[in-house]
Structures are given as structure tokens and as C-alpha cells.
Short mmCIF file of C-alpha atoms in Angstrom, two decimals:
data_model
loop_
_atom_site.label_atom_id
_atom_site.label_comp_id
_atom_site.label_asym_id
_atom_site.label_seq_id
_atom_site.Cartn_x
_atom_site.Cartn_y
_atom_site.Cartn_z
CA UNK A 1 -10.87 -19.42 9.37
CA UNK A 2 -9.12 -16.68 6.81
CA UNK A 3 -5.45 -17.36 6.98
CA UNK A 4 -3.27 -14.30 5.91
CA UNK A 5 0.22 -15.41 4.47
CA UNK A 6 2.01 -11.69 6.03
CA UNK A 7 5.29 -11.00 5.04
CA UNK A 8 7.06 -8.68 7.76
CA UNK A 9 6.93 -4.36 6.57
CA UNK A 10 5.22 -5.12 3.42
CA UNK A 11 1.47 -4.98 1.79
CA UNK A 12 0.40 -7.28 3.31
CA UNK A 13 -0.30 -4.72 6.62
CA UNK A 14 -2.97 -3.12 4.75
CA UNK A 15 -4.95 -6.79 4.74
CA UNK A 16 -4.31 -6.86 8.77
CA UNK A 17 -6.00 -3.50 8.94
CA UNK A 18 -8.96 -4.20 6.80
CA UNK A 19 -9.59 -7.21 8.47
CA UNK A 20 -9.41 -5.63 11.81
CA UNK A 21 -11.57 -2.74 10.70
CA UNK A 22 -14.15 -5.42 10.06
CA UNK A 23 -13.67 -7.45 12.87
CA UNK A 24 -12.94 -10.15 10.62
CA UNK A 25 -11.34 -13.45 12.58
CA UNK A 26 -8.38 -14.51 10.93
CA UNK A 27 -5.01 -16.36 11.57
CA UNK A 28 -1.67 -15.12 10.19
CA UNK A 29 1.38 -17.41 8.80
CA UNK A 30 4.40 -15.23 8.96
CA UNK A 31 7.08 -14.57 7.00
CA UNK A 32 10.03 -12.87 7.20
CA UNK A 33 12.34 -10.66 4.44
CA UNK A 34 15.70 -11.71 2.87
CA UNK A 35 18.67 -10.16 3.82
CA UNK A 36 18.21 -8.22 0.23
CA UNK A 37 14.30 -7.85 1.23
CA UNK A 38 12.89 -10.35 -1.11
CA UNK A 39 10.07 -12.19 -0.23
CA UNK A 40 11.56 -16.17 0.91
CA UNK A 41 10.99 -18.97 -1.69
CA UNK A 42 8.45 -20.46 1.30
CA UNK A 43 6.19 -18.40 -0.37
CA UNK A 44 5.83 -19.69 -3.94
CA UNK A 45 4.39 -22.96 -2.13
CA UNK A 46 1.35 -20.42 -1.28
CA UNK A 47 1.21 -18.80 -4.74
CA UNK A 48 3.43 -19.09 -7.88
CA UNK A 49 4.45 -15.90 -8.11
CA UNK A 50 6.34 -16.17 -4.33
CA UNK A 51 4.33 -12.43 -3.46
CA UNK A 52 2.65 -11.25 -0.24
CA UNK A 53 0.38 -10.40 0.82
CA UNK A 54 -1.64 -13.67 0.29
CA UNK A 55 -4.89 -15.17 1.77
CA UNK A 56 -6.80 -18.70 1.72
CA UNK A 57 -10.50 -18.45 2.90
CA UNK A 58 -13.10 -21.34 2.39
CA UNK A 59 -10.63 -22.75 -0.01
CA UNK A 60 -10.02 -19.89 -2.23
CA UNK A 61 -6.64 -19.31 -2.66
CA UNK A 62 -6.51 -14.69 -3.48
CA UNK A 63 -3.77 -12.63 -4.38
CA UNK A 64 -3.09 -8.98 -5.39
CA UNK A 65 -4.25 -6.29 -3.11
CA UNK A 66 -7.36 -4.76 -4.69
CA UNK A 67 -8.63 -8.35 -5.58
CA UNK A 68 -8.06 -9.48 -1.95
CA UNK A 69 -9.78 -6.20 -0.35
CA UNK A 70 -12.96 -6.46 -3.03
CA UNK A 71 -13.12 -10.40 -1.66
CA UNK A 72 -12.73 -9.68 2.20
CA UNK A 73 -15.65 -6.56 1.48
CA UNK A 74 -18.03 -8.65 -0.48
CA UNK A 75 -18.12 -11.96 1.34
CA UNK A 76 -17.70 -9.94 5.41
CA UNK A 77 -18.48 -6.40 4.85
CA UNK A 78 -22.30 -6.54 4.86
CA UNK A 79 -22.44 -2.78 2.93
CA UNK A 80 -19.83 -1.50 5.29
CA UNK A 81 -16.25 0.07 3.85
CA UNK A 82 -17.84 0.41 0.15
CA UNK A 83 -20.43 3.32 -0.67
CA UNK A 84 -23.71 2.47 -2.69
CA UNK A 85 -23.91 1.25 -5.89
CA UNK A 86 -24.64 3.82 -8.55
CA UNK A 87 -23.49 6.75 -6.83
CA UNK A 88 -20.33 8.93 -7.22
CA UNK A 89 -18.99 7.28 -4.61
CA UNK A 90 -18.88 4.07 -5.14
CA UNK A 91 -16.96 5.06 -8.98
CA UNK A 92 -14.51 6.90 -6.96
CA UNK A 93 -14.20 3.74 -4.62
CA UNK A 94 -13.20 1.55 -7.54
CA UNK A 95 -11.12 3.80 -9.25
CA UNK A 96 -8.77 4.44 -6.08
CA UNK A 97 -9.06 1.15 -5.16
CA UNK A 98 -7.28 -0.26 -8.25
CA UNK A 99 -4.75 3.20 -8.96
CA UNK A 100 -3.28 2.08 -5.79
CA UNK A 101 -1.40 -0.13 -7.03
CA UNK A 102 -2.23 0.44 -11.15
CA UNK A 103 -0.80 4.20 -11.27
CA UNK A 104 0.48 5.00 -7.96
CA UNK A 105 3.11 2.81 -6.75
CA UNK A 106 5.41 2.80 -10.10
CA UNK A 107 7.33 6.23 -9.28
CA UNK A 108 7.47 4.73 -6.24
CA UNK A 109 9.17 2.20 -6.93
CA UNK A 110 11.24 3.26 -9.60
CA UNK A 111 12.23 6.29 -6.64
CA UNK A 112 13.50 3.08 -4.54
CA UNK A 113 15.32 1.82 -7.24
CA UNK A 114 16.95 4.43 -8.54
CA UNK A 115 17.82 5.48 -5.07
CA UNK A 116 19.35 1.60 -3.75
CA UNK A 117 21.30 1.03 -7.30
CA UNK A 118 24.14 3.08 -6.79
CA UNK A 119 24.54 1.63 -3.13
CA UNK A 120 24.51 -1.64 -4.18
CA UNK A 121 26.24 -0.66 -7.53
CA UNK A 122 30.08 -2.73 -7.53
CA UNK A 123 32.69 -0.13 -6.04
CA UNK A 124 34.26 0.51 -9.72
CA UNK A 125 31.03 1.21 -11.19
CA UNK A 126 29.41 2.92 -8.40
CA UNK A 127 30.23 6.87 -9.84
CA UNK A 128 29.02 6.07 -12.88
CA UNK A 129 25.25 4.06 -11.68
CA UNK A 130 25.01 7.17 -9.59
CA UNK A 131 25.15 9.40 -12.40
CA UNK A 132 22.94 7.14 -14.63
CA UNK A 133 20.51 6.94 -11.28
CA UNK A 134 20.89 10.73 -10.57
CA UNK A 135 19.99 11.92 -13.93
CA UNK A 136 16.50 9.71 -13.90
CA UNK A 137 15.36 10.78 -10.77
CA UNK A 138 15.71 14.21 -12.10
CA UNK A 139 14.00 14.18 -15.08
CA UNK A 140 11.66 11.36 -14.88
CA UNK A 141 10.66 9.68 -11.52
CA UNK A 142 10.85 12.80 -9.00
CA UNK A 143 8.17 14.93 -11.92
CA UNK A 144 6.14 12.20 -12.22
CA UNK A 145 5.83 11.33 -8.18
CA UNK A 146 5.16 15.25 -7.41
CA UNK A 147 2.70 14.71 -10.00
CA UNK A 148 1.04 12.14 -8.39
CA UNK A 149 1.20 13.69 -5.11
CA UNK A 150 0.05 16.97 -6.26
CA UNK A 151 -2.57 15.01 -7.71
CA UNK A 152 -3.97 13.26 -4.49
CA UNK A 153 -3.78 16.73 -2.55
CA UNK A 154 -6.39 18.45 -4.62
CA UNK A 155 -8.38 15.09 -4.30
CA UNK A 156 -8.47 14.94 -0.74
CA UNK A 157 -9.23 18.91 -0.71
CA UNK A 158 -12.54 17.70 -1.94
CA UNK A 159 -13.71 14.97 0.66
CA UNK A 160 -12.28 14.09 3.69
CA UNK A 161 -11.51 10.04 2.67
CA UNK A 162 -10.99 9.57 -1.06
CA UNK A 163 -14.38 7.88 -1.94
CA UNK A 164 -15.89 10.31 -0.42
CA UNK A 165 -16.86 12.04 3.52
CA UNK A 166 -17.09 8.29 4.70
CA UNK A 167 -14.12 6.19 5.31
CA UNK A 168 -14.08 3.35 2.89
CA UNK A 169 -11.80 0.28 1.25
CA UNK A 170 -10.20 2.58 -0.85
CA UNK A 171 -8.90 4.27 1.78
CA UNK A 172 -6.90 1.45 3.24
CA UNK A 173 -5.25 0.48 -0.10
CA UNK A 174 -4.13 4.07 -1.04
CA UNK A 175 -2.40 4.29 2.85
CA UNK A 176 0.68 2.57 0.99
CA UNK A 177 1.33 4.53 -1.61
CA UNK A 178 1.25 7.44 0.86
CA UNK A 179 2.84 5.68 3.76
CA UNK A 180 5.81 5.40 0.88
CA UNK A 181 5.24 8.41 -0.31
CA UNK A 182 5.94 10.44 2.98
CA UNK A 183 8.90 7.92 4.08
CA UNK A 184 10.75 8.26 0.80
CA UNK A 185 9.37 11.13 -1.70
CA UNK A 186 9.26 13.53 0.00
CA UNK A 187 5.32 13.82 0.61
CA UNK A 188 5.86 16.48 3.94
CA UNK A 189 6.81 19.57 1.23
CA UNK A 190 3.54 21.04 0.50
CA UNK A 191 1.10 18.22 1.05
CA UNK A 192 -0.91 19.17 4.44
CA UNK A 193 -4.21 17.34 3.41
CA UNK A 194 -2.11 13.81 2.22
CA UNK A 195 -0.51 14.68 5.54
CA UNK A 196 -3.41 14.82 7.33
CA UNK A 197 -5.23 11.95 5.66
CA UNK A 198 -2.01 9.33 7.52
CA UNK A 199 -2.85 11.25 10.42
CA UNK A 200 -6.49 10.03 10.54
CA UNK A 201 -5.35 6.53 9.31
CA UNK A 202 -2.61 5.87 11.97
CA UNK A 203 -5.20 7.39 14.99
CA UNK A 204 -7.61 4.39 13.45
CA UNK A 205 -8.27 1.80 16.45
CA UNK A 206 -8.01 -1.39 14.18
CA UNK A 207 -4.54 0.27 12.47
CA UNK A 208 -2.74 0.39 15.67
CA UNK A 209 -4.36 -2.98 16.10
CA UNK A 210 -3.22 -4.79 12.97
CA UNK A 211 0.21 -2.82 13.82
CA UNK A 212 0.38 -5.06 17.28
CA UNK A 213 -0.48 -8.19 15.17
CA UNK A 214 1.36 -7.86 12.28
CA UNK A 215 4.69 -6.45 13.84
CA UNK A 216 7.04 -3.51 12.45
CA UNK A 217 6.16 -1.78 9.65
CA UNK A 218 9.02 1.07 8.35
CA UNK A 219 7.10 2.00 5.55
CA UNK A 220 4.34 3.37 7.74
CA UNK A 221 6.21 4.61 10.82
#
């Protein structure tokens, strides 16, 4: 049976989902954030780099997010969650299902960074990383998120689900960089179709499902 190695409010959720959408059987080992949110060192005994999410299927050990949703799709899908091949589609399907995580998530993360530095910033120094932080998110990270944002709203203006009018793979890996979008940059101010797209996610049947089996997830809710 597929075995997902799920580290609590993390990635990994998105693999839950997919699976669920599929009605793929699966088991989960669990594993639970640091007290400074790290993955724990268990991990690295799964896969060298120590990251999540992770899965082991007929002896194929898979990481990374896009590689892991192509695998589940190809070997369980049987056509479904991927358009056609050579159609529009399906080129829009691989290109959102690798700028996920290629293009999407770095202001996001350098927006979490920036933000967390000068609270974890000694006391002493703590004026001055808040300064240093202040002045990036202002001229670098904020622009290039509302970029990015801006960017996704005239997408989904065009189809419903961002391969196309069907509901696809693609779909499932860009919920993150939404999800994180909307909890933390500020995705509400002049976004109604992004907002509407995690509307249609989180009223999904297998979402709320993976939700129940995979346990709190911030980012989303």
C-alpha cells in the first residue's frame, strides 16, 4: 500500500487530498513540527534531505510535490485529474503544476521570513533586523507577491480551474501557494476569483476528507 510520510500543517496535505480525490488507498506515518517548525531529523531516515511531504509506493521511494502528484496521476489516475495530451490544456496543466512550487512560493517565503526575523531577532538587535526586514518587504517581496497574485487573478478570469473548465492536478498543487497567499499576503484585497477558486477547493468532498485524516492545517484554515 502507498505510505505517505505527512508532516503536521505542511505540503504534505495537498498529497492527502489528491489521493483522496482519487480514491487512492494509502497509509500515513506522521510527523510532527519542531518547536521552531522544522521538519524532525526522523525524517532524513525517509529521504536525505529530512523534507515532507514524502511517499514510498511499490518500492519507489518520491519526493518533491509536482514529481509526487505526476507519479500518484500516472500510475492511479486512469486519464482522470490531467487533460489530454496535445491540447491547451494539458500545457497549462504542466506549467502550473511545476510554478507551484518553481515561481510561486519564493515571495512567499521570503514574506515569512522577512516577517519572523525581527521576532526572533536578539532583543539588542531587534530595531535594527526590523528595519533591514521592513525595508525588503517594501521594495522587493510585497511587489513581487502582488505580482504574482495579480497574475493568477487574470488567469483564473479565464477558466474556472487553472488548466482549464475541468478540475485537474494542477489545481491541487497551486491550493498552497494560495492557501499562503490569503493567510499571510494579503490575497483578500482585490482578488475575488483567487478567492473564489479556495472557496471551490475547501467545499471539495475529498479536501475536507484529507483535512479529517491528515489533522490541522493553519495554512489552509
Amino acid at each position: 500500500m502507498l505510505t505517505v510520510h505527512h508532516l503536521n500543517n505542511s505540503r504534505s496535505q495537498r498529497v492527502l487530498w489528491l489521493l483522496e480525490e482519487l480514491g487512492v488507498p494509502y497509509e500515513i506515518v506522521r510527523y510532527q513540527r519542531q518547536p521552531d517548525m522544522r521538519a524532525p531529523k526522523e525524517l532524513r531516515a525517509i529521504h536525505p534531505l529530512g523534507k515532507s511531504p514524502v511517499i514510498i509506493d511499490n518500492g519507489n521511494t518520491i519526493a518533491e510535490s509536482g514529481a509526487i502528484c505526476e507519479y500518484i496521476i500516472g500510475t492511479y489516475g486512469n486519464g482522470r485529474l490531467i487533460p489530454p495530451p496535445n491540447t491547451p490544456e494539458r500545457l497549462r496543466y504542466t506549467y502550473w503544476l511545476h510554478y507551484a512550487e518553481g515561481s510561486a512560493m519564493s515571495p512567499l517565503l521570503l514574506k515569512l521570513l522577512f516577517t519572523l526575523m525581527p521576532k526572533r531577532a536578539p532583543a539588542l538587535l531587534r530595531p535594527l533586523v526590523r528595519k533591514v526586514s521592513n525595508t525588503a518587504l517594501t521594495t522587493l517581496v510585497n511587489p513581487q507577491l502582488r505580482q504574482h497574485m495579480d497574475y493568477w487573478e487574470s488567469e483564473l478570469a479565464k477558466s474556472e480551474w487553472f488548466a482549464g473548465n475541468e478540475f485537474t492536478g494542477a489545481d491541487i498543487q497551486m491550493s498552497f501557494p494560495l492557501e499562503a497567499a490569503a493567510a499571510r499576503g494579503g490575497l483578500e484585497q482585490g482578488h475575488p476569483k483567487a478567492m473564489a477558486f479556495l472557496e471551490r477547493i475547501h467545499a471539495r468532498p475529498a479536501y475536507a476528507r484529507a483535512l479529517e485524516k491528515g489533522g490541522p492545517y493553519v495554512v489552509g484554515r
